[in-house]
Coordinates of C-alpha atoms and ligand atoms in Angstrom, one line a residue:
X1 CA -24.4 4.7 -9.4
X2 CA -25.7 1.3 -11.3
X3 CA -26.4 0.9 -15.0
X4 CA -27.6 -1.7 -17.3
X5 CA -24.9 -4.4 -18.4
X6 CA -25.0 -5.0 -22.1
X7 CA -23.1 -8.0 -24.2
X8 CA -20.1 -5.4 -24.2
X9 CA -20.0 -4.4 -20.7
X10 CA -19.1 -6.4 -17.5
X11 CA -20.8 -6.0 -14.2
X12 CA -18.9 -4.6 -11.1
X13 CA -20.5 -4.9 -7.7
X14 CA -18.9 -2.8 -5.3
X15 CA -19.7 -3.0 -1.6
X16 CA -18.1 0.3 0.6
X17 CA -17.6 0.1 4.2
X18 CA -16.5 3.0 6.6
X19 CA -16.4 6.7 6.3
X20 CA -17.1 9.4 3.6
X21 CA -13.3 8.7 2.5
X22 CA -14.2 5.4 1.4
X23 CA -17.6 6.3 -0.4
X24 CA -15.3 9.0 -2.5
X25 CA -12.8 6.3 -3.4
X26 CA -15.7 4.0 -4.3
X27 CA -16.9 6.6 -6.8
X28 CA -13.5 6.8 -8.2
X29 CA -13.1 3.3 -8.7
X30 CA -16.4 3.2 -10.5
X31 CA -15.2 5.9 -12.8
X32 CA -11.6 4.3 -13.5
X33 CA -13.0 0.9 -14.2
X34 CA -15.4 2.1 -16.9
X35 CA -12.3 2.3 -18.9
X36 CA -12.1 -1.5 -18.9
X37 CA -15.7 -1.9 -19.8
X38 CA -17.4 -2.5 -16.4
X39 CA -20.4 -1.0 -15.3
X40 CA -21.9 -0.9 -11.4
X41 CA -24.7 -3.3 -10.9
X42 CA -26.9 -3.7 -7.7
X43 CA -26.7 -7.3 -7.2
X44 CA -23.7 -9.3 -6.8
X45 CA -25.2 -12.2 -8.7
X46 CA -25.0 -9.9 -11.8
X47 CA -21.4 -9.2 -11.2
X48 CA -18.1 -10.1 -13.2
X49 CA -16.1 -8.3 -10.6
X50 CA -16.7 -8.0 -6.8
X51 CA -14.7 -5.5 -5.1
X52 CA -15.0 -4.6 -1.3
X53 CA -13.7 -1.1 0.0
X54 CA -13.1 -1.7 3.5
X55 CA -12.9 -0.2 6.7
X56 CA -10.4 -1.2 9.7
X57 CA -11.0 1.4 12.0
X58 CA -12.7 -1.0 14.5
X59 CA -12.4 -4.7 14.9
X60 CA -16.1 -5.1 14.1
X61 CA -15.7 -3.2 10.7
X62 CA -12.7 -5.6 9.9
X63 CA -14.6 -8.9 10.4
X64 CA -17.4 -7.9 8.3
X65 CA -15.3 -7.8 5.7
X66 CA -14.2 -11.5 6.2
X67 CA -18.2 -12.6 6.4
X68 CA -18.9 -10.5 3.1
X69 CA -15.9 -12.5 1.4
X70 CA -17.6 -15.7 2.9
X71 CA -20.7 -15.1 1.2
X72 CA -18.8 -14.8 -2.2
X73 CA -17.0 -18.0 -1.7
X74 CA -19.9 -20.2 -3.3
X75 CA -20.0 -17.7 -6.4
X76 CA -16.6 -18.3 -7.0
X77 CA -17.0 -21.9 -6.9
X78 CA -19.8 -21.7 -9.4
X79 CA -18.0 -19.2 -11.7
X80 CA -14.3 -19.4 -11.6
X81 CA -14.3 -16.5 -13.9
X82 CA -15.7 -14.4 -11.2
X83 CA -13.0 -11.8 -9.9
X84 CA -13.0 -11.0 -6.2
X85 CA -10.8 -7.7 -5.0
X86 CA -10.3 -6.1 -1.5
X87 CA -9.4 -2.3 -1.4
X88 CA -9.2 0.4 1.2
X89 CA -7.9 0.1 5.1
X90 CA -8.1 -3.9 5.7
X91 CA -6.3 -4.2 2.4
X92 CA -3.7 -2.1 3.2
X93 CA -3.2 -3.6 6.7
X94 CA -3.1 -7.2 5.3
X95 CA -1.7 -7.1 2.0
X96 CA -0.1 -10.5 0.8
X97 CA -1.7 -12.1 4.0
X98 CA -5.0 -11.5 2.5
X99 CA -4.1 -13.5 -0.6
X100 CA -3.0 -16.2 1.6
X101 CA -5.5 -16.2 3.8
X102 CA -8.6 -16.0 1.5
X103 CA -7.6 -17.9 -1.4
X104 CA -10.3 -17.0 -3.6
X105 CA -9.6 -13.4 -3.4
X106 CA -7.8 -12.3 -7.0
X107 CA -6.4 -8.8 -6.0
X108 CA -5.7 -6.6 -3.2
X109 CA -5.2 -2.7 -3.4
X110 CA -4.1 -0.6 -0.6
X111 CA -5.2 3.1 0.1
X112 CA -2.3 4.6 -2.1
X113 CA -3.0 2.0 -5.0
X114 CA -6.6 3.0 -6.2
X115 CA -4.7 4.6 -9.8
X116 CA -3.3 0.9 -10.1
X117 CA -6.6 -0.9 -10.1
X118 CA -7.0 -1.3 -13.8
X119 CA -3.7 -2.6 -14.1
X120 CA -4.7 -5.3 -11.2
X121 CA -8.2 -6.1 -12.9
X122 CA -6.5 -6.7 -16.2
X123 CA -4.0 -8.9 -14.5
X124 CA -6.8 -10.9 -12.8
X125 CA -8.6 -11.4 -15.9
X126 CA -5.4 -13.3 -17.3
X127 CA -5.7 -15.2 -14.3
X128 CA -2.9 -13.7 -12.1
X129 CA -3.1 -12.7 -8.3
X130 CA -1.7 -9.6 -7.0
X131 CA -1.5 -7.4 -4.1
X132 CA -0.4 -3.7 -4.2
X133 CA 0.1 -1.8 -0.8
X134 CA 3.1 0.3 -1.2
X135 CA 2.7 4.0 0.3
X136 CA 3.9 6.5 -2.8
X137 CA 5.9 9.6 -2.2
X138 CA 4.1 13.0 -1.7
X139 CA 4.4 14.1 -5.3
X140 CA 3.1 11.3 -6.8
X141 CA 0.1 11.3 -4.3
X142 CA -0.3 15.1 -5.0
X143 CA -0.8 14.3 -8.7
X144 CA -3.2 11.5 -8.1
X145 CA -5.6 13.1 -5.9
X146 CA -8.9 11.9 -6.4
X147 CA -11.3 14.3 -7.9
X148 CA -15.0 13.6 -7.5
X149 CA -16.8 12.4 -10.2
X150 CA -20.1 14.0 -11.8
X151 CA -23.1 12.2 -10.3
X152 CA -25.6 15.1 -11.1
X153 CA -26.1 15.5 -7.2
X154 CA -26.9 19.0 -5.6
X155 CA -24.6 18.3 -2.9
X156 CA -20.9 16.8 -2.9
X157 CA -18.0 15.9 -1.2
X158 CA -14.4 17.3 -2.2
X159 CA -11.2 15.5 -0.7
X160 CA -8.7 18.4 0.4
X161 CA -6.3 16.2 2.4
X162 CA -5.6 12.5 3.1
X163 CA -4.2 10.5 6.0
X164 CA -3.2 11.7 9.4
X165 CA -0.2 12.6 11.4
X166 CA -1.8 12.8 14.8
X167 CA -1.3 9.2 16.1
X168 CA -4.1 9.1 18.5
X169 CA -3.1 6.3 20.6
X170 CA -6.1 4.1 19.6
X171 CA -6.5 4.7 16.1
X172 CA -5.2 2.8 13.2
X173 CA -6.0 5.6 10.5
X174 CA -2.3 7.0 10.3
X175 CA -0.8 3.4 10.0
X176 CA -3.4 2.6 6.9
X177 CA -3.9 5.7 5.2
X178 CA -0.3 7.2 5.7
X179 CA 1.0 10.5 6.2
X180 CA -1.1 13.6 6.1
X181 CA -0.9 15.5 3.0
X182 CA -3.0 18.5 1.9
X183 CA -4.2 18.9 -1.7
X184 CA -3.2 21.6 -3.9
X185 CA -5.6 24.8 -3.2
X186 CA -5.7 25.9 -7.1
X187 CA -6.8 22.2 -7.8
X188 CA -9.5 22.1 -5.0
X189 CA -11.0 25.6 -6.2
X190 CA -10.9 24.5 -9.6
X191 CA -12.8 21.6 -9.0
X192 CA -15.4 23.4 -7.0
X193 CA -15.7 26.1 -9.8
X194 CA -16.6 23.2 -12.2
X195 CA -19.1 21.6 -9.9
X196 CA -20.7 24.9 -9.3
X197 CA -20.7 25.3 -13.1
X198 CA -22.5 21.6 -13.2
X199 CA -25.6 22.8 -10.8
X200 CA -23.7 21.8 -7.4
X201 CA -25.0 23.9 -4.6
X202 CA -23.6 22.8 -1.4
X203 CA -19.9 21.1 -0.7
X204 CA -18.3 19.2 2.1
X205 CA -14.6 19.8 2.4
X206 CA -13.5 16.2 3.4
X207 CA -10.4 14.9 5.2
X208 CA -9.3 13.1 8.6
X209 CA -8.4 16.2 10.0
X210 CA -9.7 19.1 7.6
X211 CA -8.8 22.1 9.9
X212 CA -5.1 21.2 9.7
X213 CA -5.3 21.9 6.1
X214 CA -2.1 23.8 4.8
X215 CA -0.5 24.1 8.0
X216 CA 2.5 21.6 6.6
X217 CA 2.4 23.2 3.2
X218 CA 3.3 26.8 3.0
X219 CA 2.6 27.1 -0.6
X220 CA -1.3 26.6 -0.1
X221 CA -4.0 28.4 1.2
X222 CA -4.7 28.0 5.2
X223 CA -7.9 26.4 5.9
X224 CA -9.6 29.7 6.7
X225 CA -8.6 31.4 3.5
X226 CA -9.6 28.2 1.6
X227 CA -13.2 28.8 2.9
X228 CA -13.3 32.4 2.2
X229 CA -12.2 31.6 -1.6
X230 CA -14.8 28.7 -2.1
X231 CA -17.5 31.3 -0.4
X232 CA -16.7 33.8 -3.2
X233 CA -17.8 31.1 -6.1
X234 CA -21.2 32.0 -7.7
X235 CA -23.4 28.9 -7.5
X236 CA -22.2 27.3 -4.1
X237 CA -24.7 28.3 -1.3
X238 CA -23.6 26.1 1.3
X239 CA -20.1 25.1 2.4
X240 CA -19.5 22.4 5.2
X241 CA -16.4 20.4 6.1
X242 CA -15.4 17.3 8.4
X243 CA -14.0 16.1 10.5
X244 CA -12.3 18.7 12.5
X245 CA -9.7 18.5 15.3
X246 CA -10.4 20.4 18.5
X247 CA -6.7 21.5 18.8
X248 CA -6.6 22.8 15.2
X249 CA -9.5 25.2 15.4
X250 CA -7.7 28.3 14.5
X251 CA -9.2 32.1 15.7
X252 CA -9.2 32.8 11.8
X253 CA -11.5 29.5 11.3
X254 CA -13.9 30.8 14.1
X255 CA -14.1 34.2 12.6
X256 CA -15.4 32.3 9.6
X257 CA -18.4 30.9 11.5
X258 CA -19.1 34.8 12.4
X259 CA -18.3 36.4 8.6
X260 CA -19.5 33.7 6.1
X261 CA -23.2 33.3 6.0
X262 CA -22.4 30.4 3.3
X263 CA -20.5 28.7 5.9
X264 CA -23.2 26.3 7.5
X265 CA -24.0 26.2 11.4
X266 CA -22.8 22.9 12.1
X267 CA -19.5 21.3 13.0
X268 CA -18.4 18.1 13.9
X269 CA -16.0 18.2 16.7
X270 CA -15.0 14.8 18.2
X271 CA -14.1 15.0 21.7
X272 CA -13.8 11.2 22.2
X273 CA -13.8 11.5 26.1
X274 CA -14.7 14.2 28.7
X275 CA -12.0 13.1 31.0
X276 CA -8.7 14.7 31.1
X277 CA -6.8 11.6 32.2
X278 CA -8.1 9.8 29.3
X279 CA -7.7 12.4 26.6
X280 CA -3.9 12.6 27.9
X281 CA -3.7 8.8 27.2
X282 CA -5.4 9.1 24.0
X283 CA -2.8 11.7 23.0
X284 CA -5.8 14.1 21.8
X285 CA -3.5 17.6 22.8
X286 CA -6.5 19.0 24.4
X287 CA -8.1 19.0 27.8
X288 CA -11.7 19.1 28.6
X289 CA -11.6 22.7 29.5
X290 CA -9.9 23.8 26.5
X291 CA -12.5 21.7 24.1
X292 CA -15.2 23.3 26.0
X293 CA -13.6 26.7 25.4
X294 CA -13.3 25.9 21.5
X295 CA -17.2 25.1 21.5
X296 CA -17.9 28.4 23.5
X297 CA -15.9 30.4 21.3
X298 CA -17.4 28.9 17.8
X299 CA -20.9 29.5 19.7
X300 CA -20.4 33.1 20.4
X301 CA -19.3 33.5 16.6
X302 CA -22.4 31.7 15.4
X303 CA -25.1 31.6 18.0
X304 CA -27.1 28.3 17.8
X305 CA -24.2 26.3 15.9
X306 CA -25.1 22.8 16.2
X307 CA -22.1 20.6 17.5
X308 CA -22.0 16.9 16.7
X309 CA -19.2 14.6 18.0
X310 CA -17.4 11.3 18.4
X311 CA -16.9 9.4 21.9
X312 CA -15.1 6.4 22.5
X313 CA -16.3 4.7 25.7
X314 CA -14.4 2.1 27.5
X315 CA -10.8 3.1 26.9
X316 CA -8.1 1.3 28.7
X317 CA -7.9 2.1 32.1
X318 CA -11.1 4.6 32.1
X319 CA -12.4 4.7 35.6
X320 CA -16.4 5.1 36.6
X321 CA -15.2 8.8 37.3
X322 CA -13.9 9.4 34.0
X323 CA -17.0 7.8 32.3
X324 CA -19.1 10.2 34.5
X325 CA -16.7 13.1 33.2
X326 CA -17.8 12.3 29.6
X327 CA -21.4 11.7 30.3
X328 CA -21.1 15.3 31.9
X329 CA -19.5 16.5 28.7
X330 CA -22.8 15.7 26.9
X331 CA -24.6 17.8 29.4
X332 CA -22.4 20.8 28.9
X333 CA -22.2 20.4 25.1
X334 CA -25.5 19.2 24.2
X335 CA -24.6 17.7 20.8
X336 CA -27.1 17.9 18.3
X337 CA -25.9 14.0 17.4
X338 CA -23.1 11.9 18.8
X339 CA -21.3 8.9 17.3
X340 CA -20.4 6.7 20.1
X341 CA -17.9 3.6 20.0
X342 CA -17.0 0.7 22.4
X343 CA -13.1 1.1 22.4
X344 CA -11.7 -1.6 20.2
X345 CA -8.3 -2.6 20.2
X346 CA -6.3 -2.2 17.0
X347 CA -3.1 -3.6 15.9
X348 CA -0.1 -1.7 15.8
X349 CA -1.3 1.2 18.0
X350 CA -0.3 2.4 21.2
X351 CA -3.2 1.7 23.4
X352 CA -3.4 -1.9 22.6
X353 CA -0.4 -2.4 24.6
X354 CA -2.0 -0.4 27.6
X355 CA -2.9 -1.8 30.8
X356 CA -6.5 -2.0 32.2
X357 CA -8.2 -3.1 29.1
X358 CA -11.8 -3.4 30.4
X359 CA -14.4 -6.0 29.7
X360 CA -16.7 -6.5 26.6
X361 CA -19.7 -6.2 29.6
X362 CA -18.3 -3.0 31.4
X363 CA -18.0 -1.4 27.9
X364 CA -21.5 -2.2 26.7
X365 CA -23.1 -1.3 29.7
X366 CA -21.4 2.4 29.8
X367 CA -22.1 2.7 26.1
X368 CA -25.6 1.7 26.4
X369 CA -26.3 4.5 29.1
X370 CA -24.4 7.1 27.0
X371 CA -26.3 6.5 23.9
X372 CA -29.7 6.5 25.8
X373 CA -29.1 10.0 27.5
X374 CA -27.9 11.2 24.1
X375 CA -31.1 10.2 22.4
X376 CA -32.9 12.1 24.6
X377 CA -30.7 15.0 24.3
X378 CA -31.1 14.9 20.5
X379 CA -34.8 14.4 21.0
X380 CA -35.2 17.6 23.1
X381 CA -33.2 19.5 20.4
X382 CA -35.3 18.5 17.7
X383 CA -38.6 18.9 19.7
X384 CA -37.3 22.5 20.3
X385 CA -37.3 23.1 16.7
X386 CA -40.9 22.7 16.2
X387 CA -42.3 25.9 15.2
X388 CA -39.1 27.4 14.0
X389 CA -38.7 28.6 10.5
X390 CA -35.4 27.1 8.7
X391 CA -33.7 27.4 5.5
X392 CA -33.8 24.3 3.6
X393 CA -31.6 23.3 0.4
X394 CA -34.3 21.0 -1.3
X395 CA -32.0 18.2 -2.7
X396 CA -34.7 15.6 -4.2
X397 CA -38.0 13.5 -3.4
X398 CA -38.2 11.9 0.1
X399 CA -37.4 8.2 0.6
X400 CA -41.3 7.3 0.5
X401 CA -41.4 9.5 -2.8
X402 CA -44.4 11.6 -1.8
X403 CA -42.3 14.4 -0.3
X404 CA -39.5 16.6 -1.0
X405 CA -36.6 16.4 1.1
X406 CA -33.6 18.5 2.1
X407 CA -31.5 19.7 4.9
X408 CA -31.0 22.3 7.3
X409 CA -28.4 24.7 7.8
X410 CA -27.6 22.4 10.8
X411 CA -27.6 19.2 8.7
X412 CA -30.9 17.9 10.1
X413 CA -33.2 16.1 7.6
X414 CA -36.4 17.7 6.9
X415 CA -39.3 16.3 4.8
X416 CA -41.8 18.8 3.2
X417 CA -44.8 18.3 0.7
X418 CA -44.0 20.9 -2.4
X419 CA -43.5 21.1 -6.0
X420 CA -40.7 19.3 -7.6
X421 CA -39.8 22.5 -9.3
X422 CA -38.6 23.5 -5.6
X423 CA -35.6 20.8 -6.0
X424 CA -32.3 22.6 -6.1
X425 CA -33.8 25.8 -4.2
X426 CA -33.2 27.2 -0.6
X427 CA -36.6 27.6 0.7
X428 CA -38.0 28.6 4.3
X429 CA -39.7 25.8 5.9
X430 CA -41.7 25.9 9.2
X431 CA -41.0 22.7 11.4
X432 CA -44.5 21.1 12.4
X433 CA -43.3 17.8 13.9
X434 CA -40.1 16.1 14.9
X435 CA -39.6 12.5 14.6
X436 CA -36.2 10.4 15.6
X437 CA -34.7 10.7 12.5
X438 CA -36.1 13.7 10.6
X439 CA -38.4 16.9 10.8
X440 CA -41.4 17.1 9.1
X441 CA -42.1 21.0 7.7
X442 CA -44.4 22.8 5.5
X443 CA -43.3 25.9 3.3
X444 CA -43.2 28.9 5.0
X445 CA -45.8 31.7 4.6
X446 CA -45.5 35.0 5.8
X447 CA -48.1 36.7 8.0
Ligands
SAM501 N1 -9.9 12.0 12.4 C1 -11.3 12.2 13.0 C2 -11.1 12.5 14.5 O1 -10.0 12.7 15.0 O2 -12.0 13.1 15.3 C3 -11.8 10.7 13.1 C4 -11.7 9.7 12.1 S1 -12.2 8.0 12.9 C5 -12.0 7.2 11.3 C6 -13.8 8.2 13.4 C7 -13.9 7.7 14.7 O3 -13.7 6.4 15.1 C8 -13.1 8.4 15.5 O4 -13.3 9.7 15.8 C9 -13.2 7.7 17.0 O5 -14.2 8.0 17.6 C10 -13.4 6.2 16.4 N2 -12.3 5.5 16.4 C11 -11.2 5.6 15.8 N3 -10.4 4.5 16.7 C12 -11.1 3.6 17.2 C13 -11.0 2.6 18.0 N4 -10.0 2.0 18.2 N5 -12.0 2.0 18.8 C14 -13.1 2.7 18.9 N6 -13.5 3.8 18.2 C15 -12.5 4.4 17.3
SF4_502 FE1 -7.3 8.7 14.0 FE2 -6.6 10.8 15.6 FE3 -6.1 10.9 13.1 FE4 -8.5 11.0 13.7 S1 -7.0 12.7 14.3 S2 -7.8 9.9 12.1 S3 -8.8 9.9 15.6 S4 -5.2 9.7 14.7

């Protein structure tokens, strides 16, 4: 994403925290600021403008932002023309307060203000300090949905919805990203057709709760129909989506896994806990047995489906028995991978007021044990893949550069020796070794 800065251009150093939504927004930021003569640079020392695109889903992510700002303080002292800006979820949460707390921050833009960024940067160039964190109305939001920029990659993310209405009791997302809105189906399909025309082979549909896409917008397609339409686009060979909510997995979506080979054999389906009592307190809208029934139905539709998930450990009031129920969920689901977190108290959320907050020590011990067990399960699953033949989309050169790299249908990284002409192609690979973070394969030869 970085380019050479010439005498006519200015350097933009952009630091992105958090989820794929922020990564997509950052791409948009780079393309918006090109119009003002800014080009992305790889080092803050080369920057005229430093922007932090922030995440506040856990307290740790939020405090990281202040650590980074601390590092830039000296730069600002040495170069008073340097502009420093903060966007994303922390910006949305803090707004004007951030300008007061950190006097060398020049601009603050919230999650609904991306389109105003060029104006804010121009104001900062004139020496004005501003913060914009207003939520905008649905119609305006629909017209401003960020389109993915052309990065020349074979795999791309496409944002299909924003915000969330679920109000899980621990989660800050509905407060900082606003109400859930589904992007227009026609626009999504047009964007994917254009991507396919440019050589994109795999797309991942993106949203906080993708499988509720269209439920509140009768004029748009339902999620399963959207997938069917995308699968008919020539050139698109793989479709993925993230994140899904177990409560909103419809029979039509399950049928897609049975009927659409382009839909990859992987779903990210966070459970958050294996205990019914905790799930109810979390306001997740499903029980453990409903979640397990959904996983079973998905696996009946697509045998071998890889399931990944998110778990929160140490939710207020979580007993030893609740925690054991979560551990046993790992055994029943056998997650291919799991993202697990210590419960983090977030401002405004209902759970911050719940009794029974656990100590850091208890939470950490529970998390360590859960992560140890999940590492074993992941290892067992990867070891079990050795000797199998996997269909891999070759995406480019491996990190070390001496091999090609791609991902299996289930989204596991595979490195394989081969000719660079294979980049962009789907090939069969025999897995010959499994490492903690990747698989090693060789080109499959019949017979
Ligand atoms: N919408 C997605 C869903 O419901 O599964 C998740 C979006 S959230 C940005 C990503 C993950 O962060 C959640 O699945 C949850 O596990 C975790 N998370 C959210 N709030 C948290 C909190 N207060 N403490 C710890 N983890 C949290
Ligand atoms: Fe947060 Fe729940 Fe919405 Fe996911 S579904 S973003 S966890 S409120």
